[in-house]
Coordinates of C-alpha atoms in Angstrom, one line a residue:
Chain J
M5 CA -98.0 -15.7 -32.5
V6 CA -101.2 -14.5 -34.2
K7 CA -104.6 -14.9 -32.4
D8 CA -106.6 -17.9 -33.4
R9 CA -110.3 -17.7 -32.7
S10 CA -111.5 -21.0 -34.4
I11 CA -112.9 -23.8 -32.4
G12 CA -110.0 -26.1 -33.2
G13 CA -107.6 -23.3 -32.2
R14 CA -109.3 -22.8 -28.9
L15 CA -109.4 -26.5 -28.1
F16 CA -105.7 -26.6 -28.9
D17 CA -105.0 -23.6 -26.6
T18 CA -107.0 -25.2 -23.8
F19 CA -105.1 -28.5 -24.1
N20 CA -101.8 -26.6 -24.3
Y21 CA -102.5 -24.6 -21.1
I22 CA -103.6 -27.7 -19.3
F23 CA -100.5 -29.7 -20.3
L24 CA -98.0 -27.0 -19.5
G25 CA -99.8 -26.1 -16.3
A26 CA -99.6 -29.7 -15.2
F27 CA -96.0 -29.8 -16.0
A28 CA -95.2 -26.6 -14.1
L29 CA -97.3 -27.8 -11.2
V30 CA -95.4 -31.1 -11.0
T31 CA -92.2 -29.2 -11.1
F32 CA -93.3 -26.8 -8.4
L33 CA -95.1 -29.2 -6.0
P34 CA -92.0 -30.9 -4.5
F35 CA -90.5 -27.4 -3.7
L36 CA -93.7 -26.3 -2.0
Y37 CA -93.8 -29.6 -0.1
V38 CA -90.2 -29.2 1.1
V39 CA -90.6 -25.6 2.1
T40 CA -93.9 -25.9 4.0
S41 CA -92.7 -29.1 5.7
S42 CA -89.6 -27.4 6.9
F43 CA -91.8 -24.9 8.7
S44 CA -93.9 -27.4 10.5
L45 CA -93.2 -30.4 12.7
T46 CA -95.0 -32.9 10.5
P47 CA -94.5 -33.1 6.7
T48 CA -97.3 -31.4 4.9
L49 CA -98.1 -29.8 1.6
F50 CA -100.4 -27.1 3.1
P51 CA -99.1 -24.9 5.9
R52 CA -101.0 -25.6 9.1
E53 CA -98.6 -24.1 11.5
F54 CA -95.5 -21.9 11.4
N55 CA -92.8 -23.5 13.4
L56 CA -89.1 -22.6 13.2
D57 CA -87.9 -25.4 15.4
A58 CA -86.2 -27.3 12.5
Y59 CA -84.3 -24.1 11.6
I60 CA -83.3 -23.4 15.2
Y61 CA -82.1 -26.9 15.5
I62 CA -79.9 -27.0 12.4
F63 CA -78.4 -23.5 13.0
S64 CA -77.5 -24.5 16.5
A65 CA -75.8 -27.6 15.2
P66 CA -72.0 -27.0 14.7
T67 CA -71.7 -29.6 12.0
F68 CA -74.3 -27.8 9.8
T69 CA -73.2 -24.2 10.3
R70 CA -69.5 -25.3 9.7
S71 CA -70.3 -27.0 6.4
L72 CA -72.4 -24.0 5.3
L73 CA -69.6 -21.6 6.0
I74 CA -67.2 -23.9 4.1
S75 CA -69.6 -23.9 1.1
I76 CA -69.9 -20.1 1.2
Y77 CA -66.1 -19.8 1.5
I78 CA -65.2 -22.0 -1.4
T79 CA -68.0 -20.5 -3.6
V80 CA -66.9 -16.9 -3.1
F81 CA -63.2 -17.5 -3.2
G82 CA -63.3 -20.2 -5.8
T83 CA -65.5 -18.1 -8.2
A84 CA -63.0 -15.3 -7.8
I85 CA -60.1 -17.6 -8.8
Q86 CA -62.1 -19.1 -11.7
L87 CA -63.1 -15.7 -13.1
L88 CA -59.6 -14.3 -12.8
L89 CA -57.9 -17.2 -14.5
T90 CA -60.6 -17.4 -17.2
V91 CA -60.5 -13.7 -18.0
L92 CA -56.7 -13.5 -18.1
M93 CA -56.4 -16.5 -20.3
G94 CA -59.3 -15.7 -22.5
Y95 CA -58.0 -12.1 -23.0
S96 CA -54.6 -13.3 -24.1
L97 CA -56.0 -15.8 -26.5
S98 CA -58.3 -13.2 -28.0
Y99 CA -55.2 -11.7 -29.7
K100 CA -55.1 -13.5 -33.0
H101 CA -51.5 -12.7 -33.8
L102 CA -50.1 -14.1 -30.5
P103 CA -47.4 -16.7 -31.4
G104 CA -48.5 -20.2 -30.1
R105 CA -52.1 -19.2 -29.8
R106 CA -53.4 -22.0 -32.2
L107 CA -51.5 -24.7 -30.3
I108 CA -52.9 -23.6 -26.9
L109 CA -56.4 -23.4 -28.2
L110 CA -56.1 -26.8 -29.7
G111 CA -54.8 -28.1 -26.4
V112 CA -57.8 -26.5 -24.6
L113 CA -60.3 -28.0 -27.0
F114 CA -58.8 -31.4 -26.7
T115 CA -59.5 -31.4 -22.9
M116 CA -63.1 -31.0 -23.8
V117 CA -63.3 -34.4 -25.6
F118 CA -60.7 -36.4 -23.7
S119 CA -59.6 -36.7 -20.1
G120 CA -57.3 -38.7 -18.0
G121 CA -60.2 -39.9 -15.9
M122 CA -61.0 -40.0 -12.2
I123 CA -58.1 -42.2 -10.9
P124 CA -55.2 -40.4 -12.6
T125 CA -56.7 -37.0 -11.6
Y126 CA -56.9 -38.2 -8.1
F127 CA -53.2 -39.0 -8.0
V128 CA -52.4 -35.6 -9.5
V129 CA -54.4 -33.8 -6.9
K130 CA -52.6 -36.0 -4.3
S131 CA -49.1 -35.3 -5.6
V132 CA -49.8 -31.5 -5.9
G133 CA -50.3 -31.7 -2.1
I134 CA -53.8 -30.2 -1.9
M135 CA -55.5 -33.4 -0.9
N136 CA -57.9 -32.9 2.0
T137 CA -57.7 -29.1 1.8
L138 CA -60.3 -26.8 0.5
W139 CA -58.0 -26.0 -2.5
A140 CA -59.0 -29.5 -3.8
L141 CA -62.5 -28.2 -4.1
M142 CA -61.5 -25.1 -6.1
L143 CA -58.4 -25.7 -8.2
P144 CA -59.0 -29.0 -10.1
S145 CA -62.0 -27.4 -11.9
A146 CA -60.7 -23.8 -12.0
I147 CA -61.2 -23.2 -15.7
S148 CA -64.1 -24.5 -17.7
A149 CA -62.7 -24.9 -21.2
F150 CA -66.2 -24.2 -22.5
Y151 CA -66.6 -20.9 -20.7
L152 CA -63.0 -20.0 -21.7
I153 CA -63.7 -20.4 -25.4
I154 CA -67.0 -18.4 -25.1
L155 CA -65.3 -15.6 -23.3
K156 CA -62.4 -15.5 -25.7
N157 CA -64.9 -15.2 -28.6
F158 CA -66.6 -12.4 -26.7
F159 CA -63.4 -10.5 -26.2
Q160 CA -62.5 -11.1 -29.9
A161 CA -65.8 -9.5 -30.9
I162 CA -64.8 -6.2 -29.2
P163 CA -63.7 -3.9 -32.1
D164 CA -59.9 -3.7 -32.6
E165 CA -60.2 0.1 -33.1
L166 CA -60.9 0.5 -29.4
K167 CA -57.7 -1.3 -28.5
E168 CA -55.7 0.5 -31.2
A169 CA -56.9 3.9 -30.0
A170 CA -56.0 3.1 -26.4
K171 CA -52.6 1.9 -27.6
I172 CA -52.0 5.2 -29.4
D173 CA -52.9 7.0 -26.2
G174 CA -50.1 5.1 -24.5
C175 CA -52.0 2.3 -22.8
H176 CA -50.4 -1.1 -22.9
E177 CA -52.1 -4.5 -22.6
V178 CA -52.7 -4.4 -18.9
G179 CA -54.4 -1.0 -19.2
I180 CA -56.4 -2.1 -22.2
L181 CA -57.7 -5.1 -20.3
F182 CA -58.7 -3.2 -17.1
R183 CA -59.8 0.1 -18.6
I184 CA -61.5 -0.9 -21.8
I185 CA -62.2 -4.6 -22.1
L186 CA -63.4 -5.4 -18.6
P187 CA -65.8 -2.5 -18.2
L188 CA -67.3 -3.4 -21.6
S189 CA -67.7 -7.1 -20.6
L190 CA -69.3 -6.6 -17.2
P191 CA -72.6 -8.3 -18.1
A192 CA -70.8 -11.3 -19.5
L193 CA -68.5 -11.5 -16.4
A194 CA -71.6 -11.4 -14.2
A195 CA -73.1 -14.2 -16.1
F196 CA -70.0 -16.4 -16.0
G197 CA -69.5 -15.5 -12.4
L198 CA -73.0 -16.8 -11.6
F199 CA -72.6 -19.9 -13.6
Y200 CA -69.2 -20.7 -11.9
S201 CA -70.6 -20.0 -8.4
V202 CA -73.6 -22.2 -8.9
G203 CA -71.2 -24.9 -10.2
I204 CA -69.1 -24.8 -7.0
W205 CA -72.0 -24.5 -4.7
N206 CA -73.6 -27.6 -6.2
Q207 CA -70.5 -29.8 -6.5
Y208 CA -70.2 -32.7 -4.2
F209 CA -68.3 -35.4 -6.0
S210 CA -64.9 -33.7 -5.8
A211 CA -65.4 -33.4 -2.0
I212 CA -66.2 -37.1 -1.8
L213 CA -63.0 -37.8 -3.7
Y214 CA -60.6 -35.4 -2.2
I215 CA -61.8 -34.6 1.3
T216 CA -61.5 -37.3 3.9
D217 CA -61.8 -35.1 7.0
S218 CA -65.5 -34.7 7.7
S219 CA -65.0 -31.4 9.4
K220 CA -64.1 -30.0 5.9
Y221 CA -67.3 -31.2 4.2
P222 CA -69.2 -28.6 2.2
V223 CA -73.0 -28.6 2.7
Q224 CA -73.8 -30.8 -0.3
V225 CA -71.8 -33.7 1.2
L226 CA -73.4 -33.3 4.5
L227 CA -76.8 -33.3 2.8
R228 CA -76.0 -36.6 1.1
Q229 CA -74.9 -38.2 4.3
V230 CA -77.9 -37.1 6.3
I231 CA -80.6 -37.7 3.7
I232 CA -79.4 -40.3 1.2
L233 CA -77.1 -42.4 3.3
S234 CA -79.0 -41.8 6.6
Q235 CA -75.6 -41.8 8.3
G236 CA -74.5 -39.4 11.0
S237 CA -76.7 -36.6 12.1
I238 CA -76.6 -32.8 11.8
G239 CA -76.3 -32.1 15.5
D240 CA -74.2 -33.9 18.0
S241 CA -77.1 -35.3 20.0
T242 CA -79.1 -38.4 19.0
E243 CA -82.3 -36.4 19.0
I244 CA -82.9 -37.2 15.3
E245 CA -83.3 -40.9 16.0
T246 CA -85.7 -40.4 18.9
V247 CA -88.1 -38.0 17.2
P248 CA -88.6 -39.3 13.6
A249 CA -91.3 -36.9 12.5
Y250 CA -89.3 -33.9 13.6
A251 CA -86.2 -35.4 12.0
K252 CA -88.0 -35.2 8.7
S253 CA -88.6 -31.4 9.1
I254 CA -84.9 -31.1 9.9
K255 CA -83.9 -32.7 6.7
M256 CA -86.4 -30.5 4.8
A257 CA -84.9 -27.4 6.4
V258 CA -81.4 -28.5 5.4
I259 CA -82.5 -28.8 1.8
V260 CA -84.1 -25.4 2.0
V261 CA -81.0 -23.7 3.4
A262 CA -78.7 -25.6 0.9
T263 CA -80.9 -24.3 -2.0
L264 CA -81.5 -20.8 -0.7
P265 CA -78.4 -19.2 -2.2
I266 CA -79.4 -20.5 -5.7
M267 CA -82.9 -19.1 -5.3
V268 CA -81.5 -15.8 -4.3
V269 CA -79.3 -15.5 -7.5
Y270 CA -81.9 -17.2 -9.7
P271 CA -83.5 -13.9 -10.9
F272 CA -80.1 -12.6 -11.9
L273 CA -79.2 -15.9 -13.5
Q274 CA -82.4 -15.9 -15.5
K275 CA -81.6 -12.5 -16.9
H276 CA -78.3 -13.7 -18.2
F277 CA -78.6 -17.4 -19.0
A278 CA -80.6 -17.2 -22.2
K279 CA -77.8 -15.0 -23.6
G280 CA -75.1 -17.2 -22.2
V281 CA -76.5 -20.3 -23.8
L282 CA -76.9 -18.4 -27.0
I283 CA -73.3 -17.2 -27.1
G284 CA -72.4 -20.8 -26.3
S285 CA -74.2 -22.1 -29.4
V286 CA -72.2 -19.9 -31.7
K287 CA -69.3 -21.9 -33.2
G288 CA -65.9 -21.1 -31.7
Chain W
M27 CA -53.4 -15.4 -39.8
T28 CA -53.7 -11.8 -40.9
Q29 CA -53.9 -8.9 -38.7
P30 CA -54.6 -5.2 -39.1
M31 CA -51.4 -3.7 -37.8
Q32 CA -50.4 -0.4 -39.4
S33 CA -46.7 -0.7 -38.9
T34 CA -44.6 -0.5 -42.1
I35 CA -42.7 -3.8 -41.5
P36 CA -45.1 -6.7 -41.4
D37 CA -45.0 -8.3 -38.0
K38 CA -44.6 -11.8 -39.6
K39 CA -41.2 -10.9 -40.9
K40 CA -39.8 -10.0 -37.5
P41 CA -38.0 -12.8 -35.6
L42 CA -40.2 -15.0 -33.4
A43 CA -38.3 -14.0 -30.2
I44 CA -38.9 -10.3 -30.8
R45 CA -42.6 -10.9 -31.6
M46 CA -42.9 -12.9 -28.4
W47 CA -41.1 -10.4 -26.3
K48 CA -43.5 -7.7 -27.6
E49 CA -46.4 -9.7 -26.1
R50 CA -44.7 -10.5 -22.8
W51 CA -47.7 -9.2 -20.9
L52 CA -50.1 -11.4 -22.7
Y53 CA -47.9 -14.4 -21.9
L54 CA -47.8 -13.4 -18.3
F55 CA -51.7 -13.4 -18.3
L56 CA -51.7 -16.7 -20.1
T57 CA -49.4 -18.5 -17.6
P58 CA -51.7 -19.2 -14.7
G59 CA -54.3 -20.7 -17.0
L60 CA -51.7 -22.7 -18.9
I61 CA -50.3 -24.1 -15.6
Y62 CA -53.8 -25.1 -14.7
F63 CA -54.4 -27.0 -17.9
I64 CA -51.0 -28.7 -17.7
I65 CA -51.4 -29.8 -14.1
F66 CA -55.0 -30.7 -13.9
K67 CA -55.8 -31.8 -17.4
Y68 CA -52.6 -33.0 -19.1
M69 CA -50.8 -34.6 -16.2
P70 CA -53.8 -37.0 -15.6
M71 CA -53.5 -37.9 -19.3
W72 CA -49.9 -38.8 -18.7
G73 CA -51.1 -40.6 -15.6
V74 CA -53.3 -43.0 -17.6
L75 CA -50.0 -44.9 -18.2
M76 CA -50.7 -46.5 -14.9
S77 CA -53.4 -48.6 -16.6
F78 CA -50.6 -50.5 -18.3
Q79 CA -48.9 -51.1 -15.0
N80 CA -49.3 -52.6 -11.5
Y81 CA -49.3 -49.1 -10.1
Q82 CA -48.1 -48.7 -6.5
P83 CA -48.5 -45.2 -5.2
H84 CA -45.3 -45.3 -3.3
Q85 CA -43.3 -46.4 -6.3
G86 CA -44.8 -43.9 -8.7
L87 CA -45.3 -44.1 -12.5
L88 CA -41.6 -44.7 -13.2
G89 CA -41.0 -47.3 -10.6
S90 CA -44.1 -49.5 -11.0
Q91 CA -44.1 -52.8 -12.9
W92 CA -45.4 -52.8 -16.5
V93 CA -48.0 -55.4 -17.3
G94 CA -49.1 -54.4 -20.8
L95 CA -52.8 -54.9 -21.6
R96 CA -53.5 -57.3 -18.8
H97 CA -56.0 -55.0 -17.0
F98 CA -57.9 -54.4 -20.3
E99 CA -58.1 -58.2 -20.9
R100 CA -59.4 -58.7 -17.4
F101 CA -62.0 -56.0 -17.9
F102 CA -63.3 -57.3 -21.2
N103 CA -63.7 -60.8 -19.6
E104 CA -65.5 -59.7 -16.5
P105 CA -69.3 -60.2 -16.5
E106 CA -69.4 -56.7 -15.2
F107 CA -68.3 -55.4 -18.6
W108 CA -71.5 -56.3 -20.3
M109 CA -73.5 -55.1 -17.3
L110 CA -72.0 -51.7 -17.5
F111 CA -72.4 -51.6 -21.2
R112 CA -76.1 -52.6 -21.0
N113 CA -76.8 -50.1 -18.2
T114 CA -75.1 -47.3 -20.1
L115 CA -77.1 -48.1 -23.3
Y116 CA -80.4 -48.2 -21.4
I117 CA -79.7 -44.7 -20.0
A118 CA -78.7 -43.5 -23.5
F119 CA -81.9 -44.9 -24.9
M120 CA -84.0 -43.3 -22.2
D121 CA -82.2 -40.0 -22.8
L122 CA -82.6 -40.0 -26.6
G123 CA -86.0 -41.7 -26.7
I124 CA -87.9 -40.1 -23.9
F125 CA -86.1 -37.0 -22.5
F126 CA -85.0 -35.5 -25.7
P127 CA -88.3 -35.7 -27.6
L128 CA -90.1 -34.4 -24.5
T129 CA -87.9 -31.2 -24.5
I130 CA -88.9 -30.6 -28.2
I131 CA -92.6 -31.1 -27.4
L132 CA -92.4 -28.8 -24.4
A133 CA -90.6 -26.1 -26.5
L134 CA -93.2 -26.4 -29.3
M135 CA -96.1 -26.1 -26.8
L136 CA -94.4 -23.1 -25.0
N137 CA -94.0 -21.5 -28.4
E138 CA -97.8 -21.8 -29.0
I139 CA -98.6 -19.7 -26.0
G140 CA -99.8 -16.3 -27.2
R141 CA -99.6 -14.4 -24.0
E142 CA -96.1 -13.2 -23.1
L143 CA -96.9 -13.1 -19.4
F144 CA -98.0 -16.8 -19.2
K145 CA -95.1 -17.9 -21.3
K146 CA -92.6 -16.1 -19.0
T147 CA -94.2 -17.5 -15.9
F148 CA -94.1 -21.1 -17.2
Q149 CA -90.5 -20.7 -18.3
T150 CA -89.5 -19.2 -14.9
L151 CA -91.1 -22.2 -13.1
I152 CA -89.7 -25.0 -15.2
Y153 CA -86.1 -23.6 -15.5
V154 CA -85.6 -23.5 -11.7
P155 CA -84.7 -27.2 -11.0
H156 CA -81.8 -27.1 -13.5
F157 CA -79.9 -25.0 -11.0
L158 CA -80.4 -27.4 -8.1
S159 CA -77.6 -29.8 -7.2
W160 CA -78.2 -33.5 -7.8
V161 CA -77.8 -34.1 -4.1
V162 CA -80.9 -31.9 -3.5
V163 CA -82.9 -33.6 -6.3
V164 CA -82.0 -37.1 -5.2
G165 CA -82.5 -36.0 -1.6
I166 CA -86.0 -34.8 -2.2
C167 CA -86.7 -38.0 -4.1
Y168 CA -85.5 -40.0 -1.0
L169 CA -87.6 -38.0 1.4
L170 CA -90.6 -38.8 -0.8
L171 CA -89.9 -42.4 -1.4
T172 CA -88.2 -44.1 1.5
T173 CA -90.0 -46.9 3.3
E174 CA -89.2 -45.2 6.6
G175 CA -91.6 -42.3 6.6
G176 CA -91.3 -41.4 2.9
T177 CA -94.4 -39.4 1.9
I178 CA -95.5 -41.6 -1.0
N179 CA -95.1 -44.8 1.1
E180 CA -97.0 -43.2 3.9
L181 CA -99.8 -42.4 1.5
L182 CA -99.7 -46.0 0.1
A183 CA -99.9 -47.4 3.6
A184 CA -102.8 -45.1 4.6
M185 CA -104.7 -46.3 1.5
G186 CA -104.2 -49.8 2.6
F187 CA -101.6 -50.8 0.0
E188 CA -98.2 -52.4 0.8
K189 CA -95.2 -50.2 0.9
V190 CA -92.9 -50.2 -2.1
N191 CA -89.2 -50.1 -1.6
F192 CA -88.6 -47.8 -4.6
L193 CA -85.1 -46.9 -3.8
M194 CA -83.7 -50.4 -3.3
S195 CA -85.6 -52.0 -6.2
E196 CA -84.1 -53.0 -9.5
S197 CA -87.3 -52.5 -11.4
W198 CA -87.8 -48.9 -10.1
F199 CA -84.3 -47.7 -10.7
R200 CA -84.6 -46.7 -14.4
P201 CA -88.0 -45.1 -14.1
L202 CA -86.8 -43.0 -11.2
I203 CA -83.7 -42.0 -13.1
I204 CA -85.6 -40.8 -16.1
M205 CA -88.2 -39.1 -14.0
Q206 CA -85.5 -37.2 -12.1
M207 CA -83.8 -36.2 -15.4
I208 CA -87.1 -34.9 -16.7
W209 CA -87.9 -33.0 -13.5
K210 CA -84.5 -31.4 -13.3
D211 CA -83.6 -30.6 -16.9
A212 CA -86.5 -31.0 -19.4
G213 CA -87.6 -27.4 -18.8
W214 CA -84.1 -26.2 -19.3
G215 CA -83.7 -28.3 -22.4
T216 CA -86.3 -26.1 -24.2
I217 CA -84.3 -23.0 -24.0
I218 CA -82.2 -23.5 -27.1
F219 CA -85.2 -24.6 -29.2
L220 CA -87.2 -21.5 -28.0
A221 CA -84.3 -19.3 -29.1
A222 CA -84.3 -20.9 -32.5
L223 CA -88.1 -20.6 -32.7
A224 CA -88.0 -16.9 -31.9
G225 CA -86.3 -16.5 -35.3
V226 CA -89.0 -18.0 -37.4
S227 CA -90.6 -15.4 -39.7
P228 CA -94.2 -14.6 -38.9
H229 CA -94.9 -14.4 -42.6
L230 CA -94.5 -18.2 -42.9
Y231 CA -97.4 -18.6 -40.4
E232 CA -99.4 -15.9 -42.2
A233 CA -99.0 -17.7 -45.5
A234 CA -99.9 -21.1 -44.0
R235 CA -103.0 -19.6 -42.5
I236 CA -104.2 -18.1 -45.7
D237 CA -103.8 -21.6 -47.2
G238 CA -106.1 -22.8 -44.4
A239 CA -103.6 -24.8 -42.3
S240 CA -104.7 -25.7 -38.8
R241 CA -102.5 -25.1 -35.8
M242 CA -101.3 -28.7 -35.7
R243 CA -100.4 -28.5 -39.4
M244 CA -98.5 -25.3 -39.0
M245 CA -96.6 -26.8 -36.1
W246 CA -95.7 -29.8 -38.3
H247 CA -95.0 -28.0 -41.6
V248 CA -93.6 -24.6 -40.4
T249 CA -92.4 -24.7 -36.8
L250 CA -90.7 -28.1 -36.8
P251 CA -88.8 -27.8 -40.0
S252 CA -87.4 -24.4 -38.9
I253 CA -85.7 -25.9 -35.9
R254 CA -84.6 -29.1 -37.7
S255 CA -80.9 -28.2 -37.8
V256 CA -80.9 -27.3 -34.0
I257 CA -82.5 -30.7 -33.3
V258 CA -79.9 -32.5 -35.4
I259 CA -77.0 -30.7 -33.7
L260 CA -78.3 -31.3 -30.2
L261 CA -79.1 -34.9 -30.9
I262 CA -75.6 -35.5 -32.2
L263 CA -74.1 -33.7 -29.2
R264 CA -76.1 -36.0 -26.8
L265 CA -75.1 -39.0 -28.8
G266 CA -71.5 -38.0 -28.5
N267 CA -71.7 -37.6 -24.7
F268 CA -73.9 -40.6 -23.8
I269 CA -71.1 -42.5 -22.1
D270 CA -70.7 -39.7 -19.6
L271 CA -74.5 -39.4 -19.1
G272 CA -75.9 -38.9 -15.6
F273 CA -72.8 -39.9 -13.6
E274 CA -73.5 -37.6 -10.6
Q275 CA -77.1 -38.6 -10.5
I276 CA -76.5 -42.3 -10.8
F277 CA -73.7 -42.2 -8.2
L278 CA -76.3 -40.9 -5.7
M279 CA -79.0 -43.3 -6.7
V280 CA -77.1 -46.6 -7.0
N281 CA -76.8 -48.9 -4.0
A282 CA -75.9 -52.5 -3.2
L283 CA -79.5 -53.7 -4.1
N284 CA -79.9 -52.0 -7.5
R285 CA -76.3 -52.2 -8.6
E286 CA -77.1 -54.8 -11.3
V287 CA -79.2 -52.3 -13.3
G288 CA -77.7 -49.1 -12.0
E289 CA -74.0 -49.2 -12.2
V290 CA -72.3 -47.4 -15.1
F291 CA -68.6 -47.0 -16.1
D292 CA -67.8 -44.1 -13.8
T293 CA -69.5 -45.5 -10.7
Y294 CA -67.7 -48.8 -11.3
V295 CA -64.3 -46.9 -11.5
Y296 CA -65.1 -45.2 -8.2
R297 CA -66.1 -48.4 -6.4
V298 CA -63.3 -50.6 -7.7
G299 CA -60.6 -47.9 -7.7
M300 CA -61.2 -45.6 -4.8
Q301 CA -63.0 -48.0 -2.5
Q302 CA -61.2 -51.3 -3.3
G303 CA -57.9 -49.7 -4.1
Q304 CA -57.4 -51.4 -7.5
F305 CA -55.9 -48.3 -9.1
S306 CA -54.4 -49.6 -12.3
Y307 CA -57.4 -51.8 -13.2
S308 CA -59.9 -49.0 -12.6
A309 CA -57.7 -46.5 -14.5
A310 CA -57.8 -48.9 -17.4
V311 CA -61.6 -49.0 -17.2
G312 CA -61.6 -45.2 -17.1
L313 CA -59.2 -45.0 -20.1
F314 CA -61.5 -47.4 -22.1
K315 CA -64.5 -45.2 -21.3
S316 CA -62.7 -42.0 -22.3
S317 CA -61.5 -43.5 -25.5
V318 CA -64.9 -44.7 -26.5
G319 CA -66.2 -41.2 -25.6
L320 CA -63.6 -39.6 -27.9
V321 CA -64.5 -41.9 -30.8
L322 CA -68.2 -41.2 -30.3
I323 CA -67.7 -37.5 -30.4
V324 CA -65.5 -37.7 -33.5
V325 CA -68.1 -39.9 -35.2
A326 CA -71.0 -37.7 -34.1
N327 CA -69.2 -34.6 -35.5
W328 CA -68.6 -36.4 -38.8
L329 CA -72.2 -37.4 -38.9
A330 CA -73.3 -33.8 -38.3
K331 CA -71.2 -32.6 -41.3
K332 CA -72.6 -35.5 -43.4
F333 CA -76.1 -34.2 -42.7
G334 CA -75.0 -30.8 -44.1
E335 CA -74.9 -29.2 -40.7
E336 CA -72.0 -27.1 -39.6
G337 CA -70.5 -29.6 -37.1
V338 CA -69.9 -29.0 -33.5
Y339 CA -66.2 -28.1 -33.5

């Protein structure tokens, strides 16, 4: 944008900065409040003390550490499954001459606009026999049709000459995928991996539907129970009920820990997501 | 379907079985994904047949009694039907009338920032909430607003006002929903507009300036028209999805006291189906919802093409 030195222009700029600054501040304040409160015994916006009691409490509570480990497990393992399935399927579908390709693509697209719904899906999960197992948190949403199509388009955009050359050198499809296509697509894979993992980490509804055993709850479900439903507690003692102010810091600390992994990957996400959204907007 | 193979016999002329055998590796790669789509996406579509039955889990789809359209008739005659319809429409209106314009305004204002560093900082800050889970967003909202030690209520009490039970009140439900939507996703919503704005030629602004246009006029006559097609496409996409709007969020916010203004189709399906065990009836409600959604998307896409845009699929 060109520099504008007129009075009207400066007025405009001032107003613009104030508006955006206010918006950014409103976005940021709740974070700050949660983080500083988690480090003190009474909720506060400005740090007055530095107290780790809330964190010591939640990390010594078996319920919390267990749900955290479950979330980490399904995120790491689930993302690996999702990426593998999406890459393999996207790669096959990127071959335009593959017999049956159009039909399969149409079938995939249709799932984006119509679904059987919550209840029939519940019974399918039940009949497959993964109800109340961690598989139920990974398999029912293993492939995002949207990411699959984007990745297929991405593979399609890799010049055919590269594949042909490898074929002449005696490489078949497996070799082409692992030696040529995947190394070329590392940035895209990183982006999709991050998106998938954020998706699994943040999911809670599938756990509410498919997990009945509270010892298998991921951290988001525990968070909902403790904060929104005010049922159950993080530790096994009744300390929460007896020390209400402290209880609030504990809830804040739970939110911080449940958000931390996202904050850690956020810089990497940010590097990729503009690109990801852009590829996504290109017609498939 | 042409393809650049150099072999002397065109592939098309070979028998299908041979062509398929040649690609056996690709089919092997395809299989796990195909199985996924068949089991978790297409089997539930077959399972919607239960909405025409009195489905008993132990009898299965083949053994249960068929009842035709009875569950649909019941649903259309329930007072809840109009309640769900009204609540869904309200949320759609808030989405299209408040949230969506706000993302455009935010994008336009971000675009006016001259200094790259400030722009990047603002963007970094306002994108963050998009990646938080709804549980965290609603959880923070609860910590701020409960009557038992919620920060806002403590402040109200300290200033001598009466506490407000925001979370259990019908009149506060919709304002809270739209505020959460804005907090979580308004920043993120700008991203696609900003990408489109980056492509606007600087010459257009130069020309407008020589003609003496002010910043506001440039925004109105240069910037806005250049993202018109993106606006139309996104508007139509949102229109097509409005029946699915905000389920996860609403599920967390709705409770016995604000159900009358909060409940939407999916939360109703969960309550009646999973909690009360009326499987067939709730599956019928779900099927109704999915079908309306499908029609909306098809109509939206047709509209997009009518407006001379490319269409979404």
